[in-house]
Short mmCIF file of C-alpha atoms and ligand atoms in Angstrom, two decimals:
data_model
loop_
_atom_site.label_atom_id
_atom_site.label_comp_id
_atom_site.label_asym_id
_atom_site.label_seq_id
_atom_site.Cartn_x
_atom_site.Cartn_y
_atom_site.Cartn_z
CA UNK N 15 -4.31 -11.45 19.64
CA UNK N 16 -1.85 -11.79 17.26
CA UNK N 17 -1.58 -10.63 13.59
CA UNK N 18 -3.48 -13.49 11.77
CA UNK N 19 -6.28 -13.91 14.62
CA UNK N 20 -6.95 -9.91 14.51
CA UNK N 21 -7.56 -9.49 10.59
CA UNK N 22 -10.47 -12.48 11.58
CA UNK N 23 -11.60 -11.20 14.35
CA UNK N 24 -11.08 -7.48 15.40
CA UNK N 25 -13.82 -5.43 14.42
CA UNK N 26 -16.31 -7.98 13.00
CA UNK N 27 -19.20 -5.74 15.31
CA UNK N 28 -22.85 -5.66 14.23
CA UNK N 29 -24.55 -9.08 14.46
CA UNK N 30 -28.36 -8.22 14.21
CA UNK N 31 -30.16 -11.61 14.36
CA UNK N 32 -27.26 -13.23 15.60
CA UNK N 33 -25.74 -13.32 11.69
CA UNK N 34 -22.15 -14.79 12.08
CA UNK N 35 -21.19 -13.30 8.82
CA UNK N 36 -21.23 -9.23 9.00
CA UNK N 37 -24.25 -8.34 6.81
CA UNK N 38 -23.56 -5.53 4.17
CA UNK N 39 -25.76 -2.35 4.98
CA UNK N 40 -26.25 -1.32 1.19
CA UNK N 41 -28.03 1.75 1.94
CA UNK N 42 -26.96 5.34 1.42
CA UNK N 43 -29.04 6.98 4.69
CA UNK N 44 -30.31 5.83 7.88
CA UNK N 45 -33.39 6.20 9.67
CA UNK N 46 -34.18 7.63 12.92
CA UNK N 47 -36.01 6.40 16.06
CA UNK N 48 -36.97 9.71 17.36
CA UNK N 49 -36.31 13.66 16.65
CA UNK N 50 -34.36 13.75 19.34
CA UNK N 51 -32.13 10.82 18.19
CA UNK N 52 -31.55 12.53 14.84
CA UNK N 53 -30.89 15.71 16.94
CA UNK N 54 -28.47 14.78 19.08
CA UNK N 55 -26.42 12.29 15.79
CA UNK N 56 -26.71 15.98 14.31
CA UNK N 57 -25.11 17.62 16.69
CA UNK N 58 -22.17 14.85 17.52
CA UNK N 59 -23.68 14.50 21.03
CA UNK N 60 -24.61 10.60 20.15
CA UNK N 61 -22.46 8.74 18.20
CA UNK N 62 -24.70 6.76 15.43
CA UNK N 63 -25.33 6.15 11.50
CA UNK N 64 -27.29 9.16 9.18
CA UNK N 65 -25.99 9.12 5.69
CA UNK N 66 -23.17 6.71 4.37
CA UNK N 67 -21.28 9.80 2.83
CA UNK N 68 -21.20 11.56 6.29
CA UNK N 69 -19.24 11.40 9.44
CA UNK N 70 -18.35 7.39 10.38
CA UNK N 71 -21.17 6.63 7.15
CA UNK N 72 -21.42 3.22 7.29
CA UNK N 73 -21.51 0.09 9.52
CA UNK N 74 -19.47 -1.55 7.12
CA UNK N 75 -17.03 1.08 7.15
CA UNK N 76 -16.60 0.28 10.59
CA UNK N 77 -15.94 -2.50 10.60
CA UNK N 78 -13.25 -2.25 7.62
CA UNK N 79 -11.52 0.72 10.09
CA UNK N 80 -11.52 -1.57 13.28
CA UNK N 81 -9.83 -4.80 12.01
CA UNK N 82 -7.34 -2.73 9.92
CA UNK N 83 -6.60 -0.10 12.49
CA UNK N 84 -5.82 -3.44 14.61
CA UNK N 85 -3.36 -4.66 12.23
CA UNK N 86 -1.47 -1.12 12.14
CA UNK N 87 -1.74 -0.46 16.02
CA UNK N 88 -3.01 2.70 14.82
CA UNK N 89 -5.76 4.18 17.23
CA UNK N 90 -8.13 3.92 14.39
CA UNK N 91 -8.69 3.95 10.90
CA UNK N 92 -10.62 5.91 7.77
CA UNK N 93 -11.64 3.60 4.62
CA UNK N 94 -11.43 5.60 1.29
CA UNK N 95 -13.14 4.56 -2.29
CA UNK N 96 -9.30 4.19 -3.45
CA UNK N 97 -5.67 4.44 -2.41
CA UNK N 98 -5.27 7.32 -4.46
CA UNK N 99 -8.53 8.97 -2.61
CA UNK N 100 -6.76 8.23 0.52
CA UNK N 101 -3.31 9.87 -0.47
CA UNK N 102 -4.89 12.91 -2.09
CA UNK N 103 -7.24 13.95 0.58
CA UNK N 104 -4.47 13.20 3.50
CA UNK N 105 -1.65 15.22 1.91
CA UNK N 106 -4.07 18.11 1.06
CA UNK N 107 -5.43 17.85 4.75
CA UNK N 108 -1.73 18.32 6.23
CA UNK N 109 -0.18 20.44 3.36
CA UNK N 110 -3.26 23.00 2.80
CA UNK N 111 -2.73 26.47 2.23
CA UNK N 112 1.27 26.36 0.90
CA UNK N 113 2.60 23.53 3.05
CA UNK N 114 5.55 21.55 1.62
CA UNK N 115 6.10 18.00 1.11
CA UNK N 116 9.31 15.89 1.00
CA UNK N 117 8.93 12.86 -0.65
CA UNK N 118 11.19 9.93 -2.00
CA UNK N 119 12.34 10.06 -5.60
CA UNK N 120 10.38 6.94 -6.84
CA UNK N 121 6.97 6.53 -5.81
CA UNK N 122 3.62 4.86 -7.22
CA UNK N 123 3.29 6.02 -10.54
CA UNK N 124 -0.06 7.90 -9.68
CA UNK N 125 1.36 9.44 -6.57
CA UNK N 126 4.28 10.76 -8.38
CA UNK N 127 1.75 12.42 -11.16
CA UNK N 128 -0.62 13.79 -8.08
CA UNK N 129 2.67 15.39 -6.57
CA UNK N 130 4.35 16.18 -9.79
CA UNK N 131 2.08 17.83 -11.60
CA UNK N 132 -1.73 18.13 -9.77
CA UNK N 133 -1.25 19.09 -6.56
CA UNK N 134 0.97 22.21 -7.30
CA UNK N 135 -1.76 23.31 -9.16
CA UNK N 136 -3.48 23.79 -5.56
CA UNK N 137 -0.36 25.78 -4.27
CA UNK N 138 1.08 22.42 -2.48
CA UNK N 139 4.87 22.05 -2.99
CA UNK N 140 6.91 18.75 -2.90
CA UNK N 141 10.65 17.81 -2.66
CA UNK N 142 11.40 14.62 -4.36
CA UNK N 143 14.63 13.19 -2.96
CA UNK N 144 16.75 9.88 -1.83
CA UNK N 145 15.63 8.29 0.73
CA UNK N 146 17.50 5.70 1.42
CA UNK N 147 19.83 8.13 3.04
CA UNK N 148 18.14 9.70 6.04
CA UNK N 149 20.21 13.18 5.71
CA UNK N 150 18.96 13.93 2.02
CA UNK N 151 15.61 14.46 4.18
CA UNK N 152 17.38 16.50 6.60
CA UNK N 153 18.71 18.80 3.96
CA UNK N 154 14.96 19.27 1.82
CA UNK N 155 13.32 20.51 5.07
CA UNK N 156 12.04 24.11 4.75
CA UNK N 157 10.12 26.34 7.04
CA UNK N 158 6.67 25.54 5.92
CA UNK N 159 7.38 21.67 5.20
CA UNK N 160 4.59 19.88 6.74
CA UNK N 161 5.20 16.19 6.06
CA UNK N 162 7.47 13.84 5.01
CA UNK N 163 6.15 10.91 2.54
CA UNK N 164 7.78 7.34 2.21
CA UNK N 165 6.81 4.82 0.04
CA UNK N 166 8.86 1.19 1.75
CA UNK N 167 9.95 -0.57 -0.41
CA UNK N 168 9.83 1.60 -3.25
CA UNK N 169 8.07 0.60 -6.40
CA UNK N 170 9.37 -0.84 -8.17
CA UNK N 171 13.10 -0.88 -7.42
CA UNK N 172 12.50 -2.10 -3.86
CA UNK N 173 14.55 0.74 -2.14
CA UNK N 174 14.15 1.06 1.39
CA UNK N 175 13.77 4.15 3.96
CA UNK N 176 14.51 3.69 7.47
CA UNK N 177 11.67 4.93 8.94
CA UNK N 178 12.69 4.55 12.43
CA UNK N 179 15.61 7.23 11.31
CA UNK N 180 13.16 9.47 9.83
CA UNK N 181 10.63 9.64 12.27
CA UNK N 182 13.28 10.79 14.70
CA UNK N 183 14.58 13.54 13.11
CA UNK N 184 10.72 14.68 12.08
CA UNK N 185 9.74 14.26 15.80
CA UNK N 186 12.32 17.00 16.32
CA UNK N 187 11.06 19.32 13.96
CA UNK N 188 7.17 18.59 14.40
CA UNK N 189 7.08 17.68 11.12
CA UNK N 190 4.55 14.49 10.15
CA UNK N 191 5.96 11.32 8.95
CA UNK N 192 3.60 9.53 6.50
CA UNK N 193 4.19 6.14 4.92
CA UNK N 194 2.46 4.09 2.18
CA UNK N 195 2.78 0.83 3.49
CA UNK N 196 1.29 -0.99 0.51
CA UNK N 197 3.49 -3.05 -0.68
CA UNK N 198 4.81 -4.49 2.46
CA UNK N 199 1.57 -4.51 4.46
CA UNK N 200 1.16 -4.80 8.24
CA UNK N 201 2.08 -8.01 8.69
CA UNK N 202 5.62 -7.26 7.74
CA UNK N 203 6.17 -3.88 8.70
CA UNK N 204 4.07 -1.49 10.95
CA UNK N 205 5.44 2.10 10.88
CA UNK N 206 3.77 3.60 13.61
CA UNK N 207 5.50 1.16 16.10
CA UNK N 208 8.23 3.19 14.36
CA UNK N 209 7.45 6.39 14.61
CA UNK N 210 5.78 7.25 11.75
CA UNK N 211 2.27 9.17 12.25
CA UNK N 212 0.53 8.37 9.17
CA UNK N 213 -0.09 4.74 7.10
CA UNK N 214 -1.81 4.93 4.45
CA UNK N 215 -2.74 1.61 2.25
CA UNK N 216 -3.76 0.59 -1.31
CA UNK N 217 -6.43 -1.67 0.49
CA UNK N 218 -6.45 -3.12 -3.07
CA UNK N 219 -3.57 -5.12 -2.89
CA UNK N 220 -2.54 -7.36 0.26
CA UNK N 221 -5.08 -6.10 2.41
CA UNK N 222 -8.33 -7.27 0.29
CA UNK N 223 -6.16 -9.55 -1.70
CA UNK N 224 -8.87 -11.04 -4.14
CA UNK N 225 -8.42 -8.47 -6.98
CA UNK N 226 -12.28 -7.71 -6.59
CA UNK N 227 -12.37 -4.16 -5.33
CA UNK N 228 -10.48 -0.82 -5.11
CA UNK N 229 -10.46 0.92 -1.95
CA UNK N 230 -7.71 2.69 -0.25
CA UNK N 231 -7.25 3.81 4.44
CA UNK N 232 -5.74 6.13 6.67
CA UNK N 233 -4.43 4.94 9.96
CA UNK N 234 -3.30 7.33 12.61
CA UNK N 235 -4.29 8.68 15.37
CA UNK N 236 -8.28 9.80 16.25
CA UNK N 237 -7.25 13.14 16.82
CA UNK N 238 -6.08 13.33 13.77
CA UNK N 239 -8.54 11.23 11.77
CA UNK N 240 -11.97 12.09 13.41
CA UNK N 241 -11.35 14.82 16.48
CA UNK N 242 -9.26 17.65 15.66
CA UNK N 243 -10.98 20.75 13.72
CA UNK N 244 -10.48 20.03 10.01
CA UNK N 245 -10.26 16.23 10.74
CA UNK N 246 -9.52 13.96 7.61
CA UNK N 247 -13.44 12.52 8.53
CA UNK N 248 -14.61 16.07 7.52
CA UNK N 249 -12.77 16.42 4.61
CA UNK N 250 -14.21 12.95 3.58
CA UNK N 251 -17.52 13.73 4.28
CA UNK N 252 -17.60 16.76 2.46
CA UNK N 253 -14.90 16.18 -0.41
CA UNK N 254 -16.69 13.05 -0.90
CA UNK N 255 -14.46 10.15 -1.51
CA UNK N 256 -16.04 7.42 0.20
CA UNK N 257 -15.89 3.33 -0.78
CA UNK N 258 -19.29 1.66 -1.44
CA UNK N 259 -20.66 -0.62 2.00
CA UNK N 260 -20.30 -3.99 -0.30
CA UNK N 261 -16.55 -2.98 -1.11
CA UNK N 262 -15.76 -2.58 2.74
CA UNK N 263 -17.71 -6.10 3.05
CA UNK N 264 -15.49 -7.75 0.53
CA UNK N 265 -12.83 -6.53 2.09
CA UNK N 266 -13.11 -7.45 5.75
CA UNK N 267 -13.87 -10.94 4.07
CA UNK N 268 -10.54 -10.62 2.00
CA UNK N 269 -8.55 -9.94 5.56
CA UNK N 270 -10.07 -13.45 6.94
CA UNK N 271 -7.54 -14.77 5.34
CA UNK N 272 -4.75 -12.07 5.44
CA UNK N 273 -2.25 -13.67 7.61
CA UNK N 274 -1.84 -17.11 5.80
CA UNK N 275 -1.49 -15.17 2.83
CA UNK N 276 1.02 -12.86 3.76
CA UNK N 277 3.04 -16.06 5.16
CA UNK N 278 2.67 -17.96 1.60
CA UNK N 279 3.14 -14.32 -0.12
CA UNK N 280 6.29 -14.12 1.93
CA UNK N 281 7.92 -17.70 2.27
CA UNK N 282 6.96 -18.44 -2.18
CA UNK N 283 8.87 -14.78 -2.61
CA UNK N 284 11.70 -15.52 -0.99
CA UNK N 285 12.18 -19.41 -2.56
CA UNK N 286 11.81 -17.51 -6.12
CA UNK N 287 14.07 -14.94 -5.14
CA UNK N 288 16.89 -17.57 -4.35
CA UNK N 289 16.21 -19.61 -7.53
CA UNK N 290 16.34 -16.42 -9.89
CA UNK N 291 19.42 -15.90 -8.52
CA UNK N 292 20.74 -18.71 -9.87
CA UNK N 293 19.60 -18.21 -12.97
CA UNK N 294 22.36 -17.76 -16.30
CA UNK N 295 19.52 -15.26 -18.28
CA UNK N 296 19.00 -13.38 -15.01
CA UNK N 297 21.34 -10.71 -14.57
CA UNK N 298 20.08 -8.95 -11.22
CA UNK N 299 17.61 -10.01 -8.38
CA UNK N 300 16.23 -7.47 -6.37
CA UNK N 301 14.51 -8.48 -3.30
CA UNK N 302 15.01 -7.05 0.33
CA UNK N 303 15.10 -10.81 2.00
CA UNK N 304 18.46 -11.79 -0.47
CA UNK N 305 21.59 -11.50 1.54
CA UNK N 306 22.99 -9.10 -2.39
CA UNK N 307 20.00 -6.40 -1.14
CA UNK N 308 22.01 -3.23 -0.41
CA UNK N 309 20.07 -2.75 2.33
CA UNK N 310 19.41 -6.07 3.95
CA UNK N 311 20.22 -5.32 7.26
CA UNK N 312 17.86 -2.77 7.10
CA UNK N 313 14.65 -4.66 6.23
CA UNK N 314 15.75 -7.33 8.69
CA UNK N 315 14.93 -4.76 10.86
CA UNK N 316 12.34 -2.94 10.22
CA UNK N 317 10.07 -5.88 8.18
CA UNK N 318 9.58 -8.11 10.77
CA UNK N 319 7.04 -10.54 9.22
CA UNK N 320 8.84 -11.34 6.41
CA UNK N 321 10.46 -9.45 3.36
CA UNK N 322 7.10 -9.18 0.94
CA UNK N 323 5.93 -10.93 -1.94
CA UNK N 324 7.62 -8.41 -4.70
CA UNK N 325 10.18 -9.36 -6.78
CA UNK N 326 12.06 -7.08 -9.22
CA UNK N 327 14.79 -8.56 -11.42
CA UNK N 328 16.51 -7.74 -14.63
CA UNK N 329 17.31 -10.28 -17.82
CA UNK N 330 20.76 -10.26 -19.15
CA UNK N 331 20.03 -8.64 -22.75
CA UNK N 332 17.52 -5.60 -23.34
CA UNK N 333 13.87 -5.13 -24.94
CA UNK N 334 14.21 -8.19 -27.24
CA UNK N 335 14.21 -10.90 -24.20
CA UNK N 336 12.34 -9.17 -21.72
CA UNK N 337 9.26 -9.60 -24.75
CA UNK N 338 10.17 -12.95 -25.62
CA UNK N 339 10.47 -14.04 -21.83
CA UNK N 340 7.26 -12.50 -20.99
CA UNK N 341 5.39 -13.66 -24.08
CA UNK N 342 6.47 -17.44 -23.38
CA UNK N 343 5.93 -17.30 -19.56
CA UNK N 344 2.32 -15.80 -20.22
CA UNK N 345 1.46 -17.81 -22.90
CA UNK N 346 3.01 -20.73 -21.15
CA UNK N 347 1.31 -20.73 -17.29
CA UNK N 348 -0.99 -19.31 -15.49
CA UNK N 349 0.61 -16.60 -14.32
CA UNK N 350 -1.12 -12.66 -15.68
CA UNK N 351 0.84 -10.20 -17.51
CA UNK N 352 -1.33 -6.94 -15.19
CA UNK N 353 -0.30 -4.18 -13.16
CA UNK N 354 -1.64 -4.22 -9.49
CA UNK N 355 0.21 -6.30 -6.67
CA UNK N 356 -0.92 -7.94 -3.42
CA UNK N 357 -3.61 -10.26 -5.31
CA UNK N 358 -3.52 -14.30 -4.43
CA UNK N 359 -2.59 -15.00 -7.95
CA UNK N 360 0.97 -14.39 -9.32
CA UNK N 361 1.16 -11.34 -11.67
CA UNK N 362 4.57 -9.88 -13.70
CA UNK N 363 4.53 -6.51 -15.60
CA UNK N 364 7.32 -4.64 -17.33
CA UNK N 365 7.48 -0.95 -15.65
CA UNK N 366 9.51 0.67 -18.90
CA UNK N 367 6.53 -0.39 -20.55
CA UNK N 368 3.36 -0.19 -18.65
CA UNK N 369 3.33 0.75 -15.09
CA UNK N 370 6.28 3.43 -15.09
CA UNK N 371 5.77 3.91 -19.28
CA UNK N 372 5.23 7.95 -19.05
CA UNK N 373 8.15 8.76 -17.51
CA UNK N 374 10.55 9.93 -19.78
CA UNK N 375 13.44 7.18 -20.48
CA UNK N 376 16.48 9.40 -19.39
CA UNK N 377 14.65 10.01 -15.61
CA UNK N 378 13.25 6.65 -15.66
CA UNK N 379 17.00 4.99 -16.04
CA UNK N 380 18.40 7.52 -13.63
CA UNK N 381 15.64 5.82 -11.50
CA UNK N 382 17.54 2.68 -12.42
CA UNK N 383 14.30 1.03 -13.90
CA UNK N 384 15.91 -0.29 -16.79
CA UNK N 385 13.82 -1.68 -19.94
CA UNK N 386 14.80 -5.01 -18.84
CA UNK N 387 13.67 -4.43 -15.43
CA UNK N 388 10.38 -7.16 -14.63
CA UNK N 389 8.86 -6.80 -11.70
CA UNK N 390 7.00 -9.59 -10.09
CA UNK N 391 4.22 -9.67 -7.42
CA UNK N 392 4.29 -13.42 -6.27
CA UNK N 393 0.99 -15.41 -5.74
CA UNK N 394 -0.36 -17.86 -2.76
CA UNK N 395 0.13 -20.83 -5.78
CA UNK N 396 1.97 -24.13 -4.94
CA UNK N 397 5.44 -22.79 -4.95
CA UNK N 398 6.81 -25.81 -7.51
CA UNK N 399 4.21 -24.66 -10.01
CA UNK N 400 5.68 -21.05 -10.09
CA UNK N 401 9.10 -22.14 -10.07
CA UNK N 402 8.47 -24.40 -13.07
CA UNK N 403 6.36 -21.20 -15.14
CA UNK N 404 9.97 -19.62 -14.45
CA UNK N 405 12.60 -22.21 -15.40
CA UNK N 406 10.72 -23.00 -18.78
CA UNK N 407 10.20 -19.42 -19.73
CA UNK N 408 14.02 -18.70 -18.87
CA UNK N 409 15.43 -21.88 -20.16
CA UNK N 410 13.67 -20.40 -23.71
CA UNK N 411 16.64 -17.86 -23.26
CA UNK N 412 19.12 -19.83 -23.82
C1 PLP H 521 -1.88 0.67 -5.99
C2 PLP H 521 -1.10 1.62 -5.17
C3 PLP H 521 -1.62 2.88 -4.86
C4 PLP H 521 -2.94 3.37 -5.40
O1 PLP H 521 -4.01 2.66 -4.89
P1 PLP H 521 -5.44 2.49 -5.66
O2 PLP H 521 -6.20 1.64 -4.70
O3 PLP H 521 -5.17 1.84 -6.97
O4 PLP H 521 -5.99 3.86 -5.82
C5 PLP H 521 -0.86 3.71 -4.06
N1 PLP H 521 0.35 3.32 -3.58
C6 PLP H 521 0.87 2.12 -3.87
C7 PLP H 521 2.21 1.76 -3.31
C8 PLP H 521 0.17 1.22 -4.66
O5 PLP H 521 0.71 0.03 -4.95
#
């Protein structure tokens, strides 16, 4: 199958009474046909259902795992109650007891504050460096680094990190290669056909795509996720971060439609992309599919769907016309001044501002996320509709 067909169809198990439509198993435990049944679920000997919280939990969990696990070609998948629950639990899991991280300089603004400042407090120590340059990662490796963590492209300055590059030189050293692959999803890029060991996903963005949930996966191997002693299934069933069954059930409805999104997401992106360029008030367009990307060659490469649906560009001027561009586009169209990404409609945000607003200004231009720095997560809309929201708001400018 490819891409689109497998977000509709891979997975969809469980069809008591013939129901086309997976039902949603809202229930926290699960009851037993015999002693002996509970016994041997117990002791692992029978694979089957006994609490949500515990082991595979829920049905709808499953099914979640399956179809997304498909669209990685990972061996299988864990569902999380965030993205955050999903990054915490699997870089505590490989970095426990003193292990050391190296991750790229700009990351999601939560993952930078859960390496930053939170997990140090649990003895876990991170190296925050360049990524786009494969050797910086070369040169932060210690003796008890465990992982290395990518975010491609970075948020929200759209940086790349060859992960092909990376994974090689980790293979050599044993050293896991994890990747957020949130903002590009699997239909563009799949790391582990790279050589990456870990994906992990903000299932709240592309993945779901309807802005109605927040739920977060792990795809890798099952040794890793459910068979090996200390598996990342223990740690969720007893550290607790599981998703609720009618949050997996939206989900795998949300991926039904996954790959005519992504195409829309992709093809809209790269039309606005083009036109911005043109634009007198826009100074800078930063998107990987645009011939100016620094690293072009690179995503043609290694995002083979298509180059995403995120946008970042700066307006010629500073704090004064990025508010009056943003108050007249808003005000204006349809489109939502929010943070999040990945959602059908078209949102814009102002990271100085909101999303990337506590880190101090000095790191946060060294960062090169300028105050007049917009970034864009482009909607499924008619494309002429979001154009025209654009021209008026910029033609205001002038
Ligand atoms: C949103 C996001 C997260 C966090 O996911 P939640 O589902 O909000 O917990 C992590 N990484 C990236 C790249 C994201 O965009």
């Amino acid at each position: 199958m490819r891409i689109s067909t497998k977000a509709m169809h891979e997975g969809r198990l469980f069809h008591p009474e013939g129901a086309h439509t997976p039902p949603i198993f809202q229930t926290g435990t699960f009851s037993f046909k015999s002693l002996k049944e509970a016994i041997d679920v117990f002791k692992g000997k029978k694979i089957g259902f006994a609490y949500t919280r515990v082991g595979r939990g829920n049905p709808n969990f499953l099914m979640a795992e399956e179809t997304i696990a498909g669209l990685e070609s990972a061996q299988d998948a864990l569902i999380f109650s965030s993205g955050m629950a999903a990054i915490n639990t699997t870089v505590q899991n490989v970095a426990a007891g003193g292990g050391h991280i190296v991750c790229g300089r700009t990351l999601y603004g939560c993952s930078e504050v859960l390496f930053s400042k939170i997990l140090p407090r649990l003895g876990l120590e991170f190296s925050f460096i360049d990524a786009r340059y494969p050797e910086n990662v070369m040169k932060a490796v210690k003796k008890n680094t465990k992982a290395i963590f990518l975010e491609t492209p970075t948020n929200p300055t759209l940086e790349l990190a060859d992960i092909k590059a990376i994974s090689d030189i980790a293979k050599e050293r044993k050293i896991l290669v994890i990747v957020d692959n949130s903002f590009a999803s699997p239909y563009n890029q799949r790391p582990l056909e790279l050589g990456a060991d870990i994906v992990i996903h903000s299932a709240t963005k592309y993945l779901n795509g309807h802005g109605d949930i927040i739920s977060g996966v792990v795809c890798a191997s099952k040794y890793f996720l459910r068979e090996k002693d200390n598996s990342l299934e223990e740690w969720r069933t007893n550290q607790g971060p599981v998703p609720s069954p009618f949050d997996c059930w939206l989900l795998l409805r949300g991926l039904l439609t996954f790959g005519q999104r992504m195409e829309t997401h992709n093809n809209n992106a790269l039309k606005l992309a083009r036109f911005l360029e043109q634009q007198s008030a826009v100074k800078k367009v930063i998107y990987p599919g645009l011939k100016s990307h620094p690293q072009h060659e690179l995503a043609k490469k290694q995002m083979t769907g298509g180059f995403g649906g995120m946008i970042s560009f700066e307006l010629n001027g500073g704090r004064k016309e990025t508010r009056k561009f943003l108050e007249k586009l808003i005000k204006n169209s349809f489109i939502g001044l929010a943070v999040s990404l990945g959602y059908a409609e078209t949102l814009i945000e102002c990271p100085a501002v909101m999303t990337h607003a506590s880190i101090p200004r000095n790191e946060r231009l060294q960062k090169n996320i300028t105050d007049n720095l917009i970034r864009l997560s482009v909607g499924i809309e008619d494309y002429q509709d979001i154009e025209e929201s654009f021209k008026e708001a910029l033609d205001s400018l002038k």
